[in-house]
Coordinates of C-alpha atoms and ligand atoms in Angstrom, one line a residue:
E15 CA 126.6 127.7 12.6
K16 CA 123.6 126.2 14.3
N17 CA 125.8 123.2 15.1
G18 CA 123.2 120.7 13.9
Y19 CA 120.3 122.3 15.9
D20 CA 117.2 123.4 14.1
H21 CA 117.3 126.9 15.6
F22 CA 119.8 129.2 17.3
M23 CA 117.5 129.4 20.3
L24 CA 117.7 125.6 20.9
K25 CA 121.5 125.7 20.4
E26 CA 121.8 128.5 22.8
I27 CA 119.6 126.8 25.4
Y28 CA 121.9 123.8 25.2
E29 CA 125.0 125.9 25.5
Q30 CA 124.1 126.9 29.0
P31 CA 126.1 124.4 31.0
N32 CA 129.2 125.6 29.2
V33 CA 128.6 129.3 29.2
I34 CA 127.7 129.3 32.9
K35 CA 131.1 127.6 33.5
D36 CA 132.8 130.1 31.1
T37 CA 131.2 132.9 33.1
Y38 CA 132.5 131.8 36.6
R39 CA 135.8 130.3 35.3
G40 CA 138.8 132.3 36.6
R41 CA 136.5 134.2 39.0
L42 CA 135.3 131.5 41.4
H43 CA 138.0 129.9 43.4
T44 CA 136.3 127.3 45.6
D45 CA 139.6 125.9 47.0
T46 CA 140.7 129.2 48.5
G47 CA 137.2 130.6 49.0
M48 CA 138.0 133.6 46.8
I49 CA 135.9 135.4 44.2
K50 CA 138.0 137.5 41.9
M51 CA 136.4 140.0 39.5
A52 CA 138.5 143.0 38.7
G53 CA 135.6 145.4 38.3
V54 CA 134.3 144.5 41.7
E55 CA 137.6 144.3 43.5
D56 CA 138.7 147.7 42.2
N57 CA 135.5 149.3 43.5
L58 CA 134.9 147.2 46.5
Q59 CA 134.5 150.1 48.9
K60 CA 131.9 151.7 46.7
F61 CA 129.8 148.5 46.8
L62 CA 130.4 148.1 50.6
N63 CA 129.5 151.8 51.3
A64 CA 126.4 151.7 49.1
N65 CA 123.2 152.7 50.8
R66 CA 121.4 150.7 48.2
I67 CA 121.8 149.1 44.8
L68 CA 119.6 150.2 42.0
I69 CA 119.3 147.8 39.1
V70 CA 118.2 149.1 35.7
A71 CA 117.4 146.9 32.7
C72 CA 114.7 145.9 30.2
G73 CA 113.0 142.6 29.4
T74 CA 114.8 139.4 30.3
S75 CA 117.7 141.4 31.7
W76 CA 115.2 143.1 34.1
H77 CA 114.1 139.6 35.2
A78 CA 117.7 138.7 35.9
G79 CA 117.8 141.9 38.0
L80 CA 114.8 140.7 40.0
V81 CA 116.5 137.5 40.8
A82 CA 119.6 139.5 41.8
E83 CA 117.4 141.6 44.1
Y84 CA 116.5 138.5 46.1
I85 CA 120.1 137.2 46.1
F86 CA 121.8 140.5 47.1
E87 CA 119.4 141.2 49.9
E88 CA 119.7 137.7 51.3
F89 CA 123.4 137.2 50.9
A90 CA 124.8 140.7 51.3
R91 CA 122.0 142.5 53.2
I92 CA 122.1 145.5 50.9
P93 CA 118.8 147.0 49.9
V94 CA 118.1 146.6 46.2
E95 CA 115.6 148.3 43.9
V96 CA 115.0 147.0 40.4
E97 CA 113.6 149.3 37.8
Y98 CA 112.6 149.2 34.1
A99 CA 115.2 151.5 32.5
S100 CA 112.4 153.1 30.5
E101 CA 110.6 154.2 33.6
F102 CA 113.6 155.2 35.6
R103 CA 114.9 157.5 32.9
Y104 CA 111.7 159.5 32.6
R105 CA 110.5 159.8 36.2
N106 CA 113.0 162.0 37.9
P107 CA 114.2 159.3 40.3
I108 CA 116.1 160.0 43.5
I109 CA 119.7 159.1 42.8
N110 CA 122.4 159.7 45.4
K111 CA 126.1 159.6 45.1
D112 CA 126.2 156.7 47.5
D113 CA 124.0 154.6 45.2
V114 CA 125.5 151.9 43.2
V115 CA 123.6 151.4 39.9
I116 CA 123.9 148.1 38.1
A117 CA 122.9 148.1 34.5
I118 CA 122.2 144.7 33.0
S119 CA 122.2 144.2 29.2
Q120 CA 123.0 141.4 26.9
S121 CA 123.5 143.6 23.8
G122 CA 124.9 146.5 25.7
E123 CA 123.0 148.7 23.2
T124 CA 119.5 149.0 24.7
A125 CA 118.6 152.7 24.3
D126 CA 116.6 153.0 27.5
T127 CA 119.2 151.3 29.6
L128 CA 121.9 153.5 28.1
A129 CA 119.9 156.6 28.9
A130 CA 119.3 155.5 32.5
I131 CA 123.1 155.0 32.9
K132 CA 123.8 158.5 31.6
M133 CA 121.3 159.9 34.0
A134 CA 122.7 158.0 37.0
K135 CA 126.2 159.2 36.1
E136 CA 125.1 162.8 35.9
N137 CA 123.7 162.4 39.4
G138 CA 127.0 161.2 40.8
A139 CA 126.2 157.5 41.2
F140 CA 128.7 154.8 40.5
V141 CA 127.5 152.7 37.6
F142 CA 128.5 149.1 37.0
G143 CA 127.6 147.2 33.9
V144 CA 126.8 143.5 33.3
C145 CA 127.0 143.1 29.6
N146 CA 127.5 140.3 27.2
V147 CA 128.8 142.1 24.1
V148 CA 132.3 143.2 24.6
G149 CA 133.0 146.8 23.7
S150 CA 129.3 147.6 23.5
S151 CA 128.0 151.1 24.2
I152 CA 126.9 150.2 27.8
S153 CA 130.1 148.5 28.6
R154 CA 131.9 151.7 27.6
E155 CA 129.5 154.1 29.2
T156 CA 129.7 152.4 32.7
H157 CA 132.4 153.1 35.3
A158 CA 133.3 149.5 35.7
G159 CA 131.7 146.1 35.0
A160 CA 131.8 142.4 34.6
Y161 CA 131.1 140.6 31.4
T162 CA 128.9 137.6 31.0
H163 CA 130.7 135.0 28.8
A164 CA 127.6 133.7 27.0
G165 CA 129.1 134.1 23.6
P166 CA 127.0 135.6 20.7
E167 CA 123.3 135.2 21.4
I168 CA 121.5 135.2 18.0
G169 CA 118.0 134.1 18.9
V170 CA 115.9 137.1 19.7
A171 CA 114.5 135.3 22.7
S172 CA 117.2 135.6 25.4
T173 CA 118.2 132.3 27.1
K174 CA 121.9 131.9 27.8
A175 CA 122.3 135.6 28.5
F176 CA 119.7 135.3 31.3
T177 CA 121.5 132.4 33.1
T178 CA 124.9 134.0 32.7
Q179 CA 123.7 137.3 34.0
I180 CA 122.4 135.5 37.1
T181 CA 125.7 133.8 37.4
V182 CA 127.7 137.1 37.4
L183 CA 125.3 138.8 39.8
T184 CA 125.4 135.8 42.2
L185 CA 129.2 136.0 42.2
I186 CA 129.1 139.7 43.0
A187 CA 126.6 139.1 45.9
L188 CA 128.8 136.3 47.3
R189 CA 131.9 138.6 47.1
L190 CA 130.1 141.3 49.0
A191 CA 128.7 138.8 51.5
N192 CA 132.2 137.6 52.2
A193 CA 133.5 141.1 52.7
K194 CA 130.6 142.0 55.0
G195 CA 130.3 138.8 56.8
T196 CA 126.6 138.6 56.1
L197 CA 126.7 134.9 55.3
T198 CA 128.1 132.3 57.7
K199 CA 131.4 130.8 56.5
S200 CA 129.8 127.5 56.0
D201 CA 126.9 128.9 53.9
Y202 CA 129.4 130.9 51.9
F203 CA 131.5 127.9 51.0
R204 CA 128.4 125.8 50.4
Y205 CA 127.3 128.3 47.7
L206 CA 130.7 128.4 46.1
Q207 CA 130.7 124.6 45.9
E208 CA 127.2 124.5 44.6
M209 CA 127.9 127.1 41.9
E210 CA 130.4 124.7 40.5
L211 CA 127.8 122.0 40.4
I212 CA 125.3 124.2 38.5
P213 CA 126.5 123.3 35.0
Q214 CA 125.9 119.6 35.8
K215 CA 122.5 120.4 37.2
V216 CA 121.6 122.5 34.1
E217 CA 122.8 119.5 32.0
E218 CA 120.3 117.3 33.9
A219 CA 117.6 119.9 33.5
L220 CA 118.2 119.8 29.7
Q221 CA 117.2 116.2 29.9
T222 CA 113.6 117.3 30.4
N223 CA 113.5 118.1 26.7
D224 CA 111.4 115.1 25.8
V225 CA 108.9 115.8 28.6
A226 CA 108.8 119.5 27.6
Q227 CA 108.0 118.4 24.1
K228 CA 105.1 116.2 25.2
V229 CA 103.7 119.0 27.4
A230 CA 104.1 121.4 24.5
A231 CA 102.1 119.1 22.2
A232 CA 99.3 119.0 24.7
Y233 CA 99.0 122.8 25.1
K234 CA 100.2 124.2 21.8
D235 CA 96.7 125.4 20.9
A236 CA 96.1 127.2 24.1
S237 CA 95.3 130.9 23.8
N238 CA 96.4 131.9 27.3
C239 CA 98.8 130.6 29.9
L240 CA 99.6 131.6 33.5
Y241 CA 103.0 131.1 35.1
L242 CA 103.4 131.1 38.9
G243 CA 106.4 131.0 41.2
R244 CA 107.4 132.2 44.7
G245 CA 110.5 133.7 46.1
Y246 CA 113.5 133.3 43.9
N247 CA 111.3 131.6 41.3
F248 CA 108.8 134.5 41.0
P249 CA 111.1 136.2 38.4
V250 CA 111.5 132.8 36.7
A251 CA 107.7 132.7 36.3
L252 CA 107.8 136.2 34.6
E253 CA 110.6 135.1 32.4
G254 CA 108.8 131.9 31.4
A255 CA 105.7 133.9 30.4
L256 CA 107.8 136.4 28.4
K257 CA 109.5 133.5 26.5
L258 CA 106.2 132.0 25.6
K259 CA 104.5 135.2 24.5
E260 CA 107.4 136.5 22.4
I261 CA 108.0 133.3 20.4
S262 CA 104.7 131.5 20.3
Y263 CA 102.3 134.6 20.4
I264 CA 100.3 132.9 23.1
H265 CA 99.1 135.4 25.7
A266 CA 101.0 134.5 28.9
E267 CA 101.3 136.2 32.3
G268 CA 103.6 135.5 35.2
Y269 CA 102.6 136.1 38.8
P270 CA 103.9 135.5 42.3
A271 CA 101.8 132.4 43.2
A272 CA 100.2 134.1 46.2
E273 CA 98.9 137.0 44.1
M274 CA 96.5 134.6 42.3
K275 CA 93.7 135.1 44.8
H276 CA 94.0 138.9 44.2
G277 CA 92.7 138.6 40.6
P278 CA 94.1 136.1 38.2
I279 CA 92.3 133.2 39.8
A280 CA 89.2 134.5 38.1
L281 CA 90.7 133.4 34.8
I282 CA 91.1 129.8 35.7
D283 CA 88.9 127.2 34.1
E284 CA 89.5 123.9 32.3
Q285 CA 91.0 125.8 29.3
M286 CA 93.7 127.5 31.3
P287 CA 97.2 125.9 31.5
V288 CA 99.0 127.1 34.6
V289 CA 102.8 126.5 34.7
V290 CA 103.9 126.4 38.4
V291 CA 107.5 126.6 39.3
A292 CA 107.4 124.5 42.4
P293 CA 110.8 123.0 43.4
K294 CA 111.3 121.9 47.0
Q295 CA 112.0 125.3 48.5
E296 CA 111.1 127.5 51.4
H297 CA 107.3 127.8 51.6
Y298 CA 106.8 124.7 49.5
D299 CA 103.6 124.0 51.4
K300 CA 102.2 127.4 50.3
I301 CA 102.8 126.6 46.7
V302 CA 101.1 123.2 47.2
S303 CA 98.0 125.0 48.5
N304 CA 98.2 127.4 45.5
I305 CA 98.2 124.3 43.2
Q306 CA 95.2 122.9 45.1
E307 CA 93.3 126.2 44.4
I308 CA 94.0 125.9 40.7
K309 CA 93.0 122.2 40.7
S310 CA 89.7 122.8 42.4
R311 CA 88.9 125.3 39.6
S312 CA 89.8 122.7 36.9
G313 CA 92.9 124.5 35.7
K314 CA 95.5 122.4 34.0
I315 CA 98.7 122.2 36.0
I316 CA 102.1 121.8 34.6
A317 CA 104.6 121.8 37.5
V318 CA 108.4 122.1 37.6
V319 CA 109.3 120.0 40.6
T320 CA 112.3 118.6 42.3
K321 CA 113.1 115.0 41.5
G322 CA 111.4 112.7 43.9
D323 CA 108.6 115.1 44.6
T324 CA 105.3 113.4 45.5
Q325 CA 103.0 116.1 46.8
V326 CA 102.8 118.3 43.8
K327 CA 103.0 115.2 41.5
D328 CA 99.8 113.9 42.9
L329 CA 98.0 117.1 42.0
A330 CA 99.6 118.2 38.7
D331 CA 98.5 117.1 35.2
H332 CA 102.2 117.1 34.2
V333 CA 105.4 117.3 36.1
I334 CA 108.8 118.3 34.8
E335 CA 111.5 117.1 37.2
I336 CA 114.7 119.0 37.9
P337 CA 117.6 118.1 40.2
E338 CA 117.8 119.3 43.7
V339 CA 119.3 122.8 44.1
S340 CA 119.3 125.4 46.9
D341 CA 116.7 128.1 46.8
A342 CA 119.0 130.9 45.9
L343 CA 120.6 129.1 42.9
S344 CA 117.4 127.4 41.7
P345 CA 116.5 130.0 39.0
L346 CA 119.5 128.8 37.0
V347 CA 117.9 125.4 36.8
T348 CA 114.2 125.9 37.0
T349 CA 114.3 128.3 34.0
I350 CA 115.6 125.6 31.7
P351 CA 112.4 123.5 31.2
L352 CA 110.5 126.8 30.7
Q353 CA 112.8 127.8 27.8
L354 CA 112.4 124.3 26.3
L355 CA 108.6 124.4 26.7
S356 CA 108.1 127.7 24.9
Y357 CA 110.6 126.7 22.2
H358 CA 108.6 123.5 21.4
I359 CA 105.3 125.2 21.5
A360 CA 106.5 127.9 19.1
V361 CA 108.0 125.3 16.7
M362 CA 104.7 123.3 16.8
R363 CA 102.8 126.4 16.0
G364 CA 105.0 127.1 13.0
C365 CA 106.4 130.3 14.4
N366 CA 109.7 131.9 13.4
V367 CA 111.5 131.0 16.7
D368 CA 114.7 132.9 16.1
Q369 CA 113.1 136.0 14.7
P370 CA 109.7 136.5 16.1
R371 CA 107.5 139.1 14.5
N372 CA 107.8 142.7 15.6
L373 CA 110.9 142.1 17.7
A374 CA 114.5 143.1 17.3
K375 CA 117.5 141.6 19.0
S376 CA 118.7 144.9 20.3
V377 CA 116.3 147.6 20.9
T378 CA 118.3 150.7 20.1
V379 CA 115.3 152.9 19.7
E380 CA 113.0 153.9 22.6
Ligands
M6R24 O1 120.2 143.5 25.2 P1 119.4 143.7 26.5 O2 119.6 142.7 27.5 O3 119.5 145.1 27.0 O4 117.9 143.5 26.0 C1 116.8 143.7 26.8 C2 115.5 143.2 26.2 O5 115.3 143.9 25.0 C3 115.6 141.7 25.9 O6 115.9 141.0 27.1 C4 114.2 141.2 25.4 O7 113.2 141.3 26.4 C5 114.4 139.8 24.9 N1 113.8 139.6 23.6 C6 113.7 138.8 25.8 O8 113.8 137.5 25.3

C-alpha cells in the first residue's frame, strides 16, 4: 500500500496536494465567498464572543497551532495562546467560560491533549477539535470540531497531517474574519482564491525533490543543524528541525531568525548547516541580514527562497526554490522542501524512516 514509494513518509509527503484539496473541498466556496464548516457555523457566536482562543496540542500539531496563532490574530484579530497540552494540564491554567479551546491532534488519541480537553471542559470552556482520525477519543470528547481529510497517516513523522491542520485552521480564521469584518473584502477574497491555488503550489514545491536530495547528500553526516524562520515561517523552522531530529537522529533546533544573536550564533562555524526559510515575505531584508551574519561566521547556508530570488541566492550555499505565495499561506508551501530534506537525509543514513527508534505514532501514555 505504499503505492510504489519506498516509504509511507514519502508517499504521504506526495499526497499533500490532494489531501489539502480534500480538506477544503465542500467547505471553501470561492464563487460565493462562503466558508461552510458545520462545527464552526453551529457555534459561530461562541467563536465571535471569545475573549481569546487557547490552542492545545503536542509535537507537530503544536507547530500547526503556532502557525494558526499568527493567522487567527492577523485575520480575525482574536488573541491566541498556544500551549503544549502536557504543560497546560499540569499548571493550573486560567480558563474562563468565554474561552474557546482548540485541540489539535492527528491521531485524536494523544493522552496529554485529551487530558487538557477534559480540564478545559470542567472549567466551562467551549472545546473544538481538529482531528484526523474519525471517531477518535478527542473527536468524541470535544464539543464540536472539524476533521482534517488527510487520510491515514502511517509514517511516525507527521507530514500531511500538519498541512491539512493548517488548512482547516486557516479556513476557520477566514470564516471568523468574514463575520467580524477584520479583513477587507478584497483581502478576504484574495485568500479564498489563493487557498484554491495551494495544491498546485505544493505540487510545484514537490519538484524540489531532486535538489533536496542533493542537499541531503552534502549534509547527511552533519551532527547538528539549525533551522531559522521569521513570522509565519518561524513555526515552519521548528517543524523542519523536529522532522530532522526524529527520523535522522541529527540534533536540530529551530529558532526565530532574530533570536540567533541571543545565543545560537555562538554555535556557528564551518561545520554548522543552517536551514533558513527565507521566501519573499515581510521583513525579507531582516532575514537577508541574518543570513549575512551566518555567512560571516562561515556557517553553511541552505535557503528556501521564492523562485526568482537573487539576494539570498548570492549568499547561500544552496537554494531550494518554491513558488510565490502570500505570507500567511506560505507555511503550506515552505514546509514541503524541509520534509523532503529530512526524508532524504534519514534514508541516506540508513534510518528506519517510517518507524524511528523510541517513537510511537500515537502517544497514548504521558
Ligand atoms: O496525534 P497527535 O497529532 O496528537 O500527535 C502529536 C505528536 O505526538 C506528533 O505530532 C509527533 O510530534 C510526531 N511524531 C511529529 O512528527
